[in-house]
Tab-separated table of C-alpha atoms in Angstrom:
chain	number	residue	atom	x	y	z
A	179	MET	CA	-54.870	34.655	-41.623
A	180	VAL	CA	-51.586	32.688	-41.685
A	181	PRO	CA	-48.369	34.483	-40.677
A	182	ARG	CA	-45.363	33.495	-42.751
A	183	LEU	CA	-42.814	31.412	-40.819
A	184	ALA	CA	-39.152	31.979	-41.557
A	185	GLY	CA	-37.040	28.952	-42.420
A	186	PRO	CA	-36.561	26.364	-45.174
A	187	SER	CA	-39.822	25.378	-46.867
A	188	TRP	CA	-38.950	21.682	-46.603
A	189	GLN	CA	-39.155	21.892	-42.818
A	190	PRO	CA	-42.520	21.521	-41.100
A	191	PRO	CA	-44.911	23.194	-40.606
A	192	PHE	CA	-45.399	22.778	-44.345
A	193	SER	CA	-46.882	25.495	-46.512
A	194	LEU	CA	-47.304	26.190	-50.208
A	195	ASP	CA	-46.621	29.816	-49.266
A	196	LEU	CA	-49.407	31.043	-51.515
A	197	ARG	CA	-50.732	34.533	-50.836
A	198	PRO	CA	-54.238	34.800	-52.335
A	199	ASP	CA	-56.226	38.005	-52.112
A	200	GLY	CA	-57.196	38.886	-48.543
A	201	HIS	CA	-60.841	39.384	-49.490
A	202	LEU	CA	-61.058	35.804	-50.764
A	203	VAL	CA	-59.331	34.347	-47.708
A	204	ILE	CA	-61.529	36.196	-45.219
A	205	ALA	CA	-64.686	35.370	-47.186
A	206	MET	CA	-63.770	31.682	-47.197
A	207	ALA	CA	-63.042	31.770	-43.461
A	208	ALA	CA	-66.369	33.496	-42.778
A	209	ALA	CA	-68.199	30.865	-44.813
A	210	ALA	CA	-66.378	28.103	-42.945
A	211	ILE	CA	-67.348	29.604	-39.575
A	212	VAL	CA	-71.014	30.016	-40.494
A	213	LEU	CA	-71.279	26.581	-42.085
A	214	GLY	CA	-69.352	25.049	-39.195
A	215	GLY	CA	-71.679	26.593	-36.628
A	216	LEU	CA	-74.819	25.600	-38.532
A	217	GLY	CA	-73.474	22.116	-39.184
A	218	LEU	CA	-72.571	21.583	-35.540
A	219	ALA	CA	-75.961	22.800	-34.337
A	220	GLY	CA	-77.693	20.565	-36.855
A	221	ALA	CA	-75.625	17.505	-35.962
A	222	LEU	CA	-76.349	17.950	-32.250
A	223	ARG	CA	-80.110	18.129	-32.907
A	224	SER	CA	-80.401	15.538	-35.666
A	225	ARG	CA	-81.121	11.837	-35.451
A	226	TRP	CA	-77.849	11.085	-37.184
A	227	ARG	CA	-76.218	8.194	-35.315
A	228	PRO	CA	-72.685	7.560	-36.598
A	229	ASP	CA	-70.349	5.307	-34.676
A	230	PRO	CA	-68.654	7.599	-32.097
A	231	ARG	CA	-65.376	5.765	-32.642
A	232	TRP	CA	-65.308	6.954	-36.241
A	233	LEU	CA	-65.963	10.527	-35.145
A	234	LEU	CA	-63.196	10.256	-32.568
A	235	ALA	CA	-60.761	8.827	-35.101
A	236	ALA	CA	-61.594	11.506	-37.670
A	237	GLY	CA	-61.057	14.312	-35.175
A	238	CYS	CA	-57.749	12.883	-33.995
A	239	VAL	CA	-56.464	12.474	-37.551
A	240	VAL	CA	-57.409	16.054	-38.430
A	241	ALA	CA	-55.718	17.410	-35.295
A	242	ALA	CA	-52.562	15.425	-36.040
A	243	LEU	CA	-52.410	16.653	-39.639
A	244	LEU	CA	-52.970	20.284	-38.635
A	245	ALA	CA	-49.912	20.107	-36.382
A	246	PHE	CA	-47.797	19.979	-39.530
A	247	LEU	CA	-49.427	23.051	-41.088
A	248	PRO	CA	-48.786	26.675	-40.059
A	249	PRO	CA	-51.137	27.940	-37.317
A	250	SER	CA	-53.909	30.149	-38.660
A	251	GLY	CA	-56.463	32.668	-37.484
A	252	SER	CA	-54.217	34.775	-35.261
A	253	ALA	CA	-50.558	35.510	-34.586
A	254	ASP	CA	-50.572	34.419	-30.933
A	255	HIS	CA	-48.219	31.521	-31.630
A	256	LEU	CA	-45.488	34.010	-32.530
A	257	ASN	CA	-45.830	35.472	-29.039
A	258	TYR	CA	-45.634	31.985	-27.542
A	259	ALA	CA	-42.397	31.335	-29.409
A	260	ALA	CA	-40.992	34.695	-28.315
A	261	TYR	CA	-41.735	34.099	-24.630
A	262	GLY	CA	-40.057	30.705	-24.794
A	263	ARG	CA	-37.082	32.263	-26.562
A	264	LEU	CA	-36.733	34.875	-23.827
A	265	VAL	CA	-36.510	32.121	-21.221
A	266	THR	CA	-33.779	30.263	-23.101
A	267	LEU	CA	-31.837	33.520	-23.449
A	268	GLY	CA	-31.948	34.054	-19.696
A	269	GLN	CA	-34.655	36.718	-19.732
A	270	ASN	CA	-37.893	36.804	-17.729
A	271	PRO	CA	-40.895	36.916	-20.111
A	272	TYR	CA	-43.026	38.274	-17.258
A	273	ALA	CA	-40.794	41.335	-16.991
A	274	VAL	CA	-39.178	41.633	-20.444
A	275	PRO	CA	-41.306	42.011	-23.623
A	276	PRO	CA	-40.247	40.664	-27.043
A	277	THR	CA	-39.416	44.201	-28.202
A	278	ALA	CA	-36.432	44.158	-25.842
A	279	LEU	CA	-34.656	41.922	-28.372
A	280	PRO	CA	-35.791	43.229	-31.764
A	281	ALA	CA	-32.834	41.765	-33.668
A	282	ASP	CA	-33.440	38.213	-32.483
A	283	PRO	CA	-34.956	36.028	-35.238
A	284	VAL	CA	-37.664	34.672	-32.909
A	285	THR	CA	-38.618	37.616	-30.701
A	286	GLY	CA	-38.330	39.906	-33.704
A	287	ALA	CA	-40.979	37.891	-35.564
A	288	VAL	CA	-43.786	38.918	-33.208
A	289	GLU	CA	-46.479	40.942	-34.983
A	290	GLU	CA	-49.014	42.027	-32.361
A	291	TRP	CA	-48.540	42.593	-28.635
A	292	ALA	CA	-44.784	42.741	-29.188
A	293	GLY	CA	-44.380	45.224	-26.354
A	294	VAL	CA	-46.399	43.192	-23.853
A	295	THR	CA	-45.001	40.748	-21.308
A	296	SER	CA	-46.476	37.269	-20.945
A	297	VAL	CA	-49.983	36.846	-19.560
A	298	TYR	CA	-49.751	33.048	-19.602
A	299	GLY	CA	-49.092	30.784	-16.650
A	300	PRO	CA	-45.696	29.273	-15.799
A	301	VAL	CA	-46.661	25.839	-17.137
A	302	ALA	CA	-47.456	27.348	-20.534
A	303	THR	CA	-44.188	29.278	-20.401
A	304	ALA	CA	-42.300	26.072	-19.582
A	305	VAL	CA	-43.756	24.384	-22.670
A	306	GLN	CA	-42.828	27.419	-24.753
A	307	ALA	CA	-39.289	27.347	-23.344
A	308	LEU	CA	-38.971	23.641	-24.141
A	309	ALA	CA	-40.055	24.326	-27.706
A	310	SER	CA	-37.489	27.107	-27.921
A	311	LEU	CA	-34.746	24.811	-26.659
A	312	VAL	CA	-35.517	22.417	-29.496
A	313	GLY	CA	-36.128	25.071	-32.128
A	314	GLY	CA	-33.251	27.385	-31.250
A	315	ASP	CA	-33.247	30.459	-33.462
A	316	SER	CA	-35.731	28.879	-35.900
A	317	VAL	CA	-39.260	30.222	-35.594
A	318	ARG	CA	-40.520	27.405	-37.792
A	319	LEU	CA	-39.128	24.564	-35.664
A	320	THR	CA	-40.164	26.257	-32.429
A	321	ILE	CA	-43.727	26.515	-33.715
A	322	LEU	CA	-43.633	22.871	-34.826
A	323	VAL	CA	-42.755	21.640	-31.332
A	324	MET	CA	-45.539	23.712	-29.782
A	325	ALA	CA	-47.963	22.491	-32.452
A	326	LEU	CA	-47.128	18.869	-31.650
A	327	VAL	CA	-47.738	19.488	-27.944
A	328	ASN	CA	-50.992	21.253	-28.792
A	329	ALA	CA	-52.123	18.365	-31.003
A	330	ALA	CA	-51.300	15.888	-28.239
A	331	ALA	CA	-53.412	17.926	-25.802
A	332	PHE	CA	-56.335	18.163	-28.245
A	333	ILE	CA	-56.227	14.446	-29.043
A	334	GLY	CA	-55.710	13.547	-25.388
A	335	THR	CA	-58.797	15.551	-24.444
A	336	ALA	CA	-60.817	13.775	-27.134
A	337	LEU	CA	-59.724	10.380	-25.816
A	338	LEU	CA	-60.485	11.347	-22.218
A	339	LEU	CA	-63.974	12.527	-23.146
A	340	HIS	CA	-64.587	9.300	-25.056
A	341	ARG	CA	-63.539	7.306	-22.007
A	342	PHE	CA	-65.591	9.443	-19.619
A	343	THR	CA	-68.759	8.756	-21.608
A	344	GLN	CA	-68.067	5.054	-22.184
A	345	GLY	CA	-71.052	2.769	-21.874
A	346	ASP	CA	-73.407	5.214	-23.597
A	347	ALA	CA	-72.985	5.544	-27.352
A	348	ASP	CA	-75.224	8.613	-27.522
A	349	LEU	CA	-73.139	10.472	-24.930
A	350	GLN	CA	-69.940	9.422	-26.687
A	351	ARG	CA	-71.351	10.716	-29.961
A	352	ARG	CA	-72.263	14.083	-28.440
A	353	ALA	CA	-68.859	14.319	-26.769
A	354	ALA	CA	-67.147	13.753	-30.115
A	355	LEU	CA	-69.359	16.336	-31.812
A	356	LEU	CA	-68.672	18.912	-29.107
A	357	TRP	CA	-64.911	18.393	-29.167
A	358	ALA	CA	-63.147	15.993	-31.528
A	359	VAL	CA	-65.007	16.940	-34.728
A	360	ASN	CA	-66.348	20.304	-33.599
A	361	PRO	CA	-65.365	22.479	-36.602
A	362	LEU	CA	-65.100	25.661	-34.522
A	363	MET	CA	-62.881	24.031	-31.897
A	364	ILE	CA	-60.717	22.574	-34.640
A	365	TYR	CA	-60.531	26.039	-36.212
A	366	HIS	CA	-59.547	27.840	-33.014
A	367	LEU	CA	-57.718	25.317	-30.859
A	368	SER	CA	-56.247	22.842	-33.318
A	369	ALA	CA	-55.544	24.979	-36.379
A	370	GLY	CA	-55.168	28.124	-34.268
A	371	MET	CA	-52.859	26.442	-31.731
A	372	HIS	CA	-53.949	28.436	-28.707
A	373	VAL	CA	-52.510	27.644	-25.301
A	374	ASP	CA	-56.037	27.128	-23.951
A	375	THR	CA	-55.880	23.580	-25.330
A	376	LEU	CA	-53.287	22.634	-22.697
A	377	ALA	CA	-55.383	24.028	-19.854
A	378	ILE	CA	-58.478	22.208	-21.111
A	379	ALA	CA	-56.657	18.867	-21.255
A	380	CYS	CA	-55.481	19.311	-17.658
A	381	MET	CA	-58.945	20.246	-16.408
A	382	VAL	CA	-60.728	17.360	-18.118
A	383	ALA	CA	-58.146	14.972	-16.674
A	384	ALA	CA	-58.570	16.571	-13.237
A	385	LEU	CA	-62.328	16.001	-13.286
A	386	MET	CA	-61.775	12.342	-14.116
A	387	ALA	CA	-59.110	11.841	-11.449
A	388	ARG	CA	-59.599	11.441	-7.717
A	389	GLY	CA	-57.908	12.656	-4.570
A	390	ALA	CA	-54.454	14.177	-4.753
A	391	SER	CA	-54.167	13.401	-8.475
A	392	SER	CA	-57.200	15.565	-9.154
A	393	GLY	CA	-55.756	18.397	-7.094
A	394	LEU	CA	-52.397	18.137	-8.840
A	395	LEU	CA	-53.989	18.305	-12.288
A	396	LEU	CA	-56.165	21.243	-11.243
A	397	GLY	CA	-53.041	23.057	-10.103
A	398	VAL	CA	-51.205	22.325	-13.343
A	399	GLY	CA	-54.187	23.536	-15.385
A	400	ILE	CA	-54.267	26.776	-13.404
A	401	GLY	CA	-50.543	26.952	-14.077
A	402	VAL	CA	-51.367	27.147	-17.787
A	403	LYS	CA	-54.088	29.804	-17.518
A	404	LEU	CA	-55.290	31.310	-14.278
A	405	ASN	CA	-58.947	31.576	-15.298
A	406	ALA	CA	-59.138	27.799	-15.734
A	407	GLY	CA	-59.354	27.715	-11.945
A	408	LEU	CA	-63.129	28.133	-12.224
A	409	VAL	CA	-63.262	24.411	-12.945
A	410	ALA	CA	-62.113	23.734	-9.380
A	411	LEU	CA	-65.539	24.844	-8.150
A	412	GLY	CA	-66.946	21.623	-9.608
A	413	PRO	CA	-64.971	19.222	-7.399
A	414	ALA	CA	-65.402	21.620	-4.472
A	415	TRP	CA	-69.190	21.373	-4.802
A	416	GLU	CA	-69.160	17.620	-5.288
A	417	LEU	CA	-66.982	17.062	-2.195
A	418	ARG	CA	-68.656	19.648	0.028
A	419	ARG	CA	-70.081	16.924	2.292
A	420	SER	CA	-66.745	15.057	2.482
A	421	PRO	CA	-64.411	17.477	4.299
A	422	GLY	CA	-61.490	15.083	4.339
A	423	ARG	CA	-61.542	14.380	0.614
A	424	LEU	CA	-62.162	18.055	-0.132
A	425	ALA	CA	-59.148	19.012	1.979
A	426	VAL	CA	-56.922	16.611	0.030
A	427	VAL	CA	-57.998	17.938	-3.380
A	428	ALA	CA	-58.035	21.597	-2.357
A	429	GLY	CA	-54.776	21.332	-0.444
A	430	THR	CA	-52.960	19.594	-3.280
A	431	ALA	CA	-54.290	22.052	-5.860
A	432	THR	CA	-53.384	25.067	-3.724
A	433	ALA	CA	-49.892	23.778	-2.998
A	434	THR	CA	-49.315	23.031	-6.681
A	435	VAL	CA	-50.415	26.513	-7.739
A	436	LEU	CA	-48.280	28.191	-5.072
A	437	VAL	CA	-45.194	26.230	-6.102
A	438	ILE	CA	-45.717	26.811	-9.833
A	439	TYR	CA	-46.352	30.534	-9.557
A	440	GLY	CA	-43.821	30.987	-6.777
A	441	LEU	CA	-41.029	29.572	-8.919
A	442	ALA	CA	-41.948	31.980	-11.729
A	443	GLY	CA	-41.024	35.055	-9.692
A	444	SER	CA	-42.661	38.226	-8.496
A	445	HIS	CA	-43.670	39.525	-11.949
A	446	VAL	CA	-45.689	36.458	-12.960
A	447	LEU	CA	-49.056	38.135	-12.324
A	448	ASP	CA	-48.195	41.626	-13.582
A	449	GLN	CA	-49.805	41.238	-16.989
A	450	VAL	CA	-52.697	39.201	-15.577
A	451	GLY	CA	-53.568	42.144	-13.346
A	452	ALA	CA	-53.421	44.536	-16.281
A	453	ALA	CA	-55.474	42.223	-18.499
A	454	SER	CA	-58.200	41.876	-15.864
A	455	LYS	CA	-59.020	45.561	-16.323
A	456	LYS	CA	-59.441	45.346	-20.094
A	457	VAL	CA	-62.681	45.198	-22.032
A	458	SER	CA	-62.537	43.479	-25.402
A	459	LEU	CA	-64.273	45.149	-28.310
A	460	ALA	CA	-66.698	42.319	-29.018
A	461	THR	CA	-68.301	41.858	-25.589
A	462	PRO	CA	-71.471	43.618	-24.390
A	463	TRP	CA	-69.379	45.301	-21.705
A	464	GLN	CA	-67.926	47.490	-24.453
A	465	LEU	CA	-71.448	48.864	-24.922
A	466	ALA	CA	-71.780	49.384	-21.169
A	467	LYS	CA	-68.442	51.174	-21.101
A	468	GLY	CA	-69.559	53.467	-23.908
A	469	GLY	CA	-72.783	54.200	-22.049
A	470	LEU	CA	-70.921	55.077	-18.859
A	471	GLN	CA	-68.616	57.389	-20.791
A	472	THR	CA	-71.596	59.098	-22.393
A	473	VAL	CA	-73.325	59.679	-19.062
A	474	PHE	CA	-70.418	60.321	-16.710
A	475	GLY	CA	-67.624	61.424	-19.035
A	476	PRO	CA	-64.338	59.878	-20.214
A	477	GLY	CA	-62.810	57.047	-18.218
A	478	ALA	CA	-62.087	53.330	-18.245
A	479	TYR	CA	-64.599	52.511	-15.474
A	480	SER	CA	-62.604	49.334	-14.837
A	481	THR	CA	-63.757	48.850	-11.251
A	482	TRP	CA	-67.416	49.366	-12.153
A	483	ILE	CA	-67.173	46.847	-14.968
A	484	GLN	CA	-65.237	44.315	-12.895
A	485	VAL	CA	-67.793	44.445	-10.088
A	486	GLY	CA	-70.652	44.274	-12.570
A	487	SER	CA	-69.167	41.251	-14.325
A	488	LEU	CA	-68.680	39.393	-11.032
A	489	LEU	CA	-72.278	40.070	-10.026
A	490	MET	CA	-73.428	38.969	-13.462
A	491	LEU	CA	-71.356	35.782	-13.224
A	492	ALA	CA	-72.875	34.897	-9.858
A	493	GLY	CA	-76.390	35.706	-11.049
A	494	LEU	CA	-76.092	33.723	-14.273
A	495	ALA	CA	-74.583	30.722	-12.486
A	496	TRP	CA	-77.423	30.735	-9.951
A	497	LEU	CA	-80.102	31.026	-12.618
A	498	ILE	CA	-78.619	28.243	-14.748
A	499	LEU	CA	-78.205	25.928	-11.769
A	500	ARG	CA	-81.859	26.518	-10.867
A	501	ALA	CA	-82.840	25.690	-14.433
A	502	LEU	CA	-80.736	22.540	-14.365
A	503	PRO	CA	-81.246	21.296	-10.811
A	504	GLY	CA	-80.048	17.774	-11.383
A	505	ALA	CA	-76.834	16.694	-13.061
A	506	PRO	CA	-76.904	13.755	-15.445
A	507	SER	CA	-75.938	10.361	-14.134
A	508	GLY	CA	-72.431	10.227	-12.762
A	509	ASP	CA	-70.322	12.963	-11.253
A	510	THR	CA	-71.720	16.384	-10.415
A	511	ALA	CA	-68.303	18.063	-10.632
A	512	PRO	CA	-68.280	18.399	-14.458
A	513	ALA	CA	-71.856	19.700	-14.415
A	514	VAL	CA	-71.175	22.420	-11.848
A	515	ALA	CA	-67.885	23.299	-13.544
A	516	ALA	CA	-69.667	23.607	-16.898
A	517	VAL	CA	-72.259	25.974	-15.440
A	518	MET	CA	-69.594	28.169	-13.834
A	519	VAL	CA	-67.527	28.379	-17.012
A	520	VAL	CA	-70.549	29.124	-19.223
A	521	ALA	CA	-71.644	31.850	-16.792
A	522	TRP	CA	-68.121	33.299	-16.773
A	523	LEU	CA	-67.903	33.366	-20.567
A	524	PHE	CA	-71.191	35.252	-20.876
A	525	ALA	CA	-70.254	37.643	-18.044
A	526	ALA	CA	-66.575	38.277	-18.803
A	527	PRO	CA	-65.597	41.787	-19.970
A	528	TYR	CA	-62.698	40.327	-21.960
A	529	ALA	CA	-63.362	37.271	-24.086
A	530	LEU	CA	-62.008	35.725	-27.261
A	531	PRO	CA	-63.626	32.875	-29.210
A	532	TRP	CA	-61.023	30.267	-28.294
A	533	TYR	CA	-61.832	30.766	-24.611
A	534	ASP	CA	-65.090	28.907	-25.323
A	535	GLY	CA	-63.206	25.645	-25.778
A	536	LEU	CA	-63.240	25.004	-22.035
A	537	ALA	CA	-67.041	25.181	-21.967
A	538	PHE	CA	-67.399	22.763	-24.880
A	539	ALA	CA	-65.131	20.202	-23.212
A	540	LEU	CA	-67.060	20.455	-19.944
A	541	LEU	CA	-70.437	20.278	-21.680
A	542	ALA	CA	-69.228	17.107	-23.390
A	543	MET	CA	-68.975	15.656	-19.876
A	544	ALA	CA	-72.252	17.130	-18.596
A	545	SER	CA	-74.428	16.720	-21.731
A	546	TRP	CA	-76.915	19.586	-21.438
A	547	PRO	CA	-78.346	20.214	-24.944
A	548	VAL	CA	-79.806	23.661	-24.219
A	549	LEU	CA	-76.508	25.065	-22.954
A	550	GLU	CA	-74.764	23.420	-25.893
A	551	GLY	CA	-77.031	25.365	-28.239
A	552	PHE	CA	-76.282	28.663	-26.535
A	553	MET	CA	-72.548	27.981	-26.703
A	554	VAL	CA	-72.657	27.054	-30.392
A	555	ALA	CA	-74.432	30.339	-31.135
A	556	ARG	CA	-72.014	32.300	-28.962
A	557	VAL	CA	-68.790	30.912	-30.428
A	558	THR	CA	-70.105	31.334	-33.980
A	559	ILE	CA	-70.979	34.988	-33.391
A	560	LEU	CA	-67.733	35.729	-31.580
A	561	SER	CA	-65.672	33.945	-34.240
A	562	LEU	CA	-67.146	36.192	-36.917
A	563	GLY	CA	-66.252	39.188	-34.760
A	564	TYR	CA	-62.611	38.175	-34.720
A	565	LEU	CA	-62.289	37.512	-38.413
A	566	PRO	CA	-59.480	37.950	-38.826
A	567	ALA	CA	-58.001	37.973	-35.319
A	568	ARG	CA	-54.698	38.867	-36.993
A	569	GLU	CA	-54.608	42.527	-37.975
A	570	ALA	CA	-51.508	42.391	-40.200
A	571	LEU	CA	-52.088	42.517	-43.965
A	572	ARG	CA	-55.841	42.909	-43.644
A	573	PRO	CA	-57.143	44.823	-46.688
A	574	GLU	CA	-57.796	48.450	-45.781
A	575	ASP	CA	-61.297	48.406	-47.208
A	576	LEU	CA	-62.198	45.632	-44.751
A	577	LEU	CA	-61.625	47.810	-41.706
A	578	TRP	CA	-65.403	47.695	-41.190
A	579	LEU	CA	-64.951	44.125	-39.966
A	580	LYS	CA	-63.482	45.707	-36.854
A	581	THR	CA	-65.265	49.049	-36.575
A	582	LEU	CA	-68.743	47.776	-37.474
A	583	LEU	CA	-68.862	44.009	-37.024
A	584	ARG	CA	-66.568	43.547	-34.014
A	585	GLU	CA	-67.366	46.781	-32.196
A	586	ARG	CA	-71.106	47.067	-32.888
A	587	VAL	CA	-72.860	44.065	-34.414
A	588	VAL	CA	-71.220	41.333	-32.336
A	589	PRO	CA	-71.618	43.051	-28.909
A	590	TRP	CA	-75.316	43.692	-29.554
A	591	SER	CA	-75.761	40.127	-30.817
A	592	LEU	CA	-74.056	38.688	-27.741
A	593	LEU	CA	-76.162	40.934	-25.514
A	594	ALA	CA	-79.306	39.567	-27.160
A	595	LEU	CA	-78.001	36.020	-26.728
A	596	THR	CA	-77.238	36.695	-23.055
A	597	LEU	CA	-80.748	38.030	-22.481
A	598	ALA	CA	-82.127	34.928	-24.200
A	599	LEU	CA	-80.049	32.761	-21.854
A	600	VAL	CA	-81.394	34.647	-18.836
A	601	TRP	CA	-84.982	34.359	-20.101
A	602	TRP	CA	-84.590	30.629	-20.675
A	603	ALA	CA	-82.938	30.081	-17.275
A	604	VAL	CA	-85.665	31.995	-15.431
A	605	SER	CA	-88.449	30.194	-17.310
A	606	ALA	CA	-86.886	26.748	-16.977
A	607	GLY	CA	-86.119	27.335	-13.314
A	608	ALA	CA	-89.724	28.284	-12.628
A	609	ARG	CA	-91.015	25.221	-14.477
A	610	ALA	CA	-88.604	22.933	-12.629
A	611	ARG	CA	-90.011	24.073	-9.287
A	612	ARG	CA	-93.673	24.195	-10.259
A	613	PRO	CA	-95.625	21.314	-8.673
A	614	SER	CA	-96.896	18.890	-11.278
A	615	ALA	CA	-100.606	18.310	-11.697
A	616	SER	CA	-100.231	14.726	-10.536
A	617	ALA	CA	-98.700	15.911	-7.284
A	618	ALA	CA	-101.673	18.141	-6.420
A	619	PRO	CA	-103.795	17.019	-3.445
A	620	PRO	CA	-107.170	15.469	-4.265
A	621	PRO	CA	-110.193	17.778	-4.035
């Protein structure tokens, strides 16, 4: 669950360096995920009314403290450090994998995906390079710098959401529950230190900004992770009747993205293209892929799955928008963006639990309880499927966590959840458009 970081133990991130039995660690993590999901769902539905400022403060303190502990849950942070190290050594992380420098103390520490070039955007790579400049050949210090940036992004997002919902204590409370003290977001994005946190902070700020500032922040967020660009559909919808304002936001965002990715070189999208053809083991598309192979024979069926996922995304987005025809008071951009991201997460062939963080941040701005419930269920199920997300040192007798839970139970569970979402959207959409009895003409 927690990769060992080389370096003096007195340097942060701090660790007791205890190595308890893997069965105990995974069991405790599973219990934390289940209890966290149930607790979050209960808190969102209960009449509990704590002061949102206390929730905000608690979440910020936890995020700050976790920055000084080793990242847990996966080994992705070792890849981040390696990509930053490659930049400082004059190499291109979009063309050169960490395995090219196996003797280096930072690139040589990578556990998984060591032979894969970076899939992250140039802004994320720049942050990783900055951390490497500070950390030098120390994995521990490099991770610390990235953890501090990650904590700042997590806390900044919490503060932005609190400000966005100001004037309504109930909305502020829900926003804090969905982000600042959300145990599953803390587990994945704060303790796990995934780069998605940076993209989320940029996108939340972009939705709160106006004009060129909004476009600039959208471009920077896309510069962290390309798929965060779905959020741009929110402002595009909101400004569709204001061509001039739309042109400013869209033009600024487009120019920012072109500059950021242009400066990164011709290989910047190589791994993104390869990743777009993958199907992760825990999504329902893995079941569809297996069915296609059974009927038509061996093959990846990448094009079929890509087309199917795009059609599913469009269909889900349309159904959800019909079910939720009116956005809450305020901007419509966060509401539309939330719908698009939720639809994408349910339709995507490749998904990991920390991807869901973007949806939770957007739902904190839109405040749609039904979608919140679906997302809590989804991230809880998917989190159990990637327990642990780090393959190294997993006890051999727990291989069933991958072969049974991740590859069979979770995909079928997510398929059932997706069908439930479709059923609810169709039913709610029909009810929303059914004339009320009071509106019927007199006999």
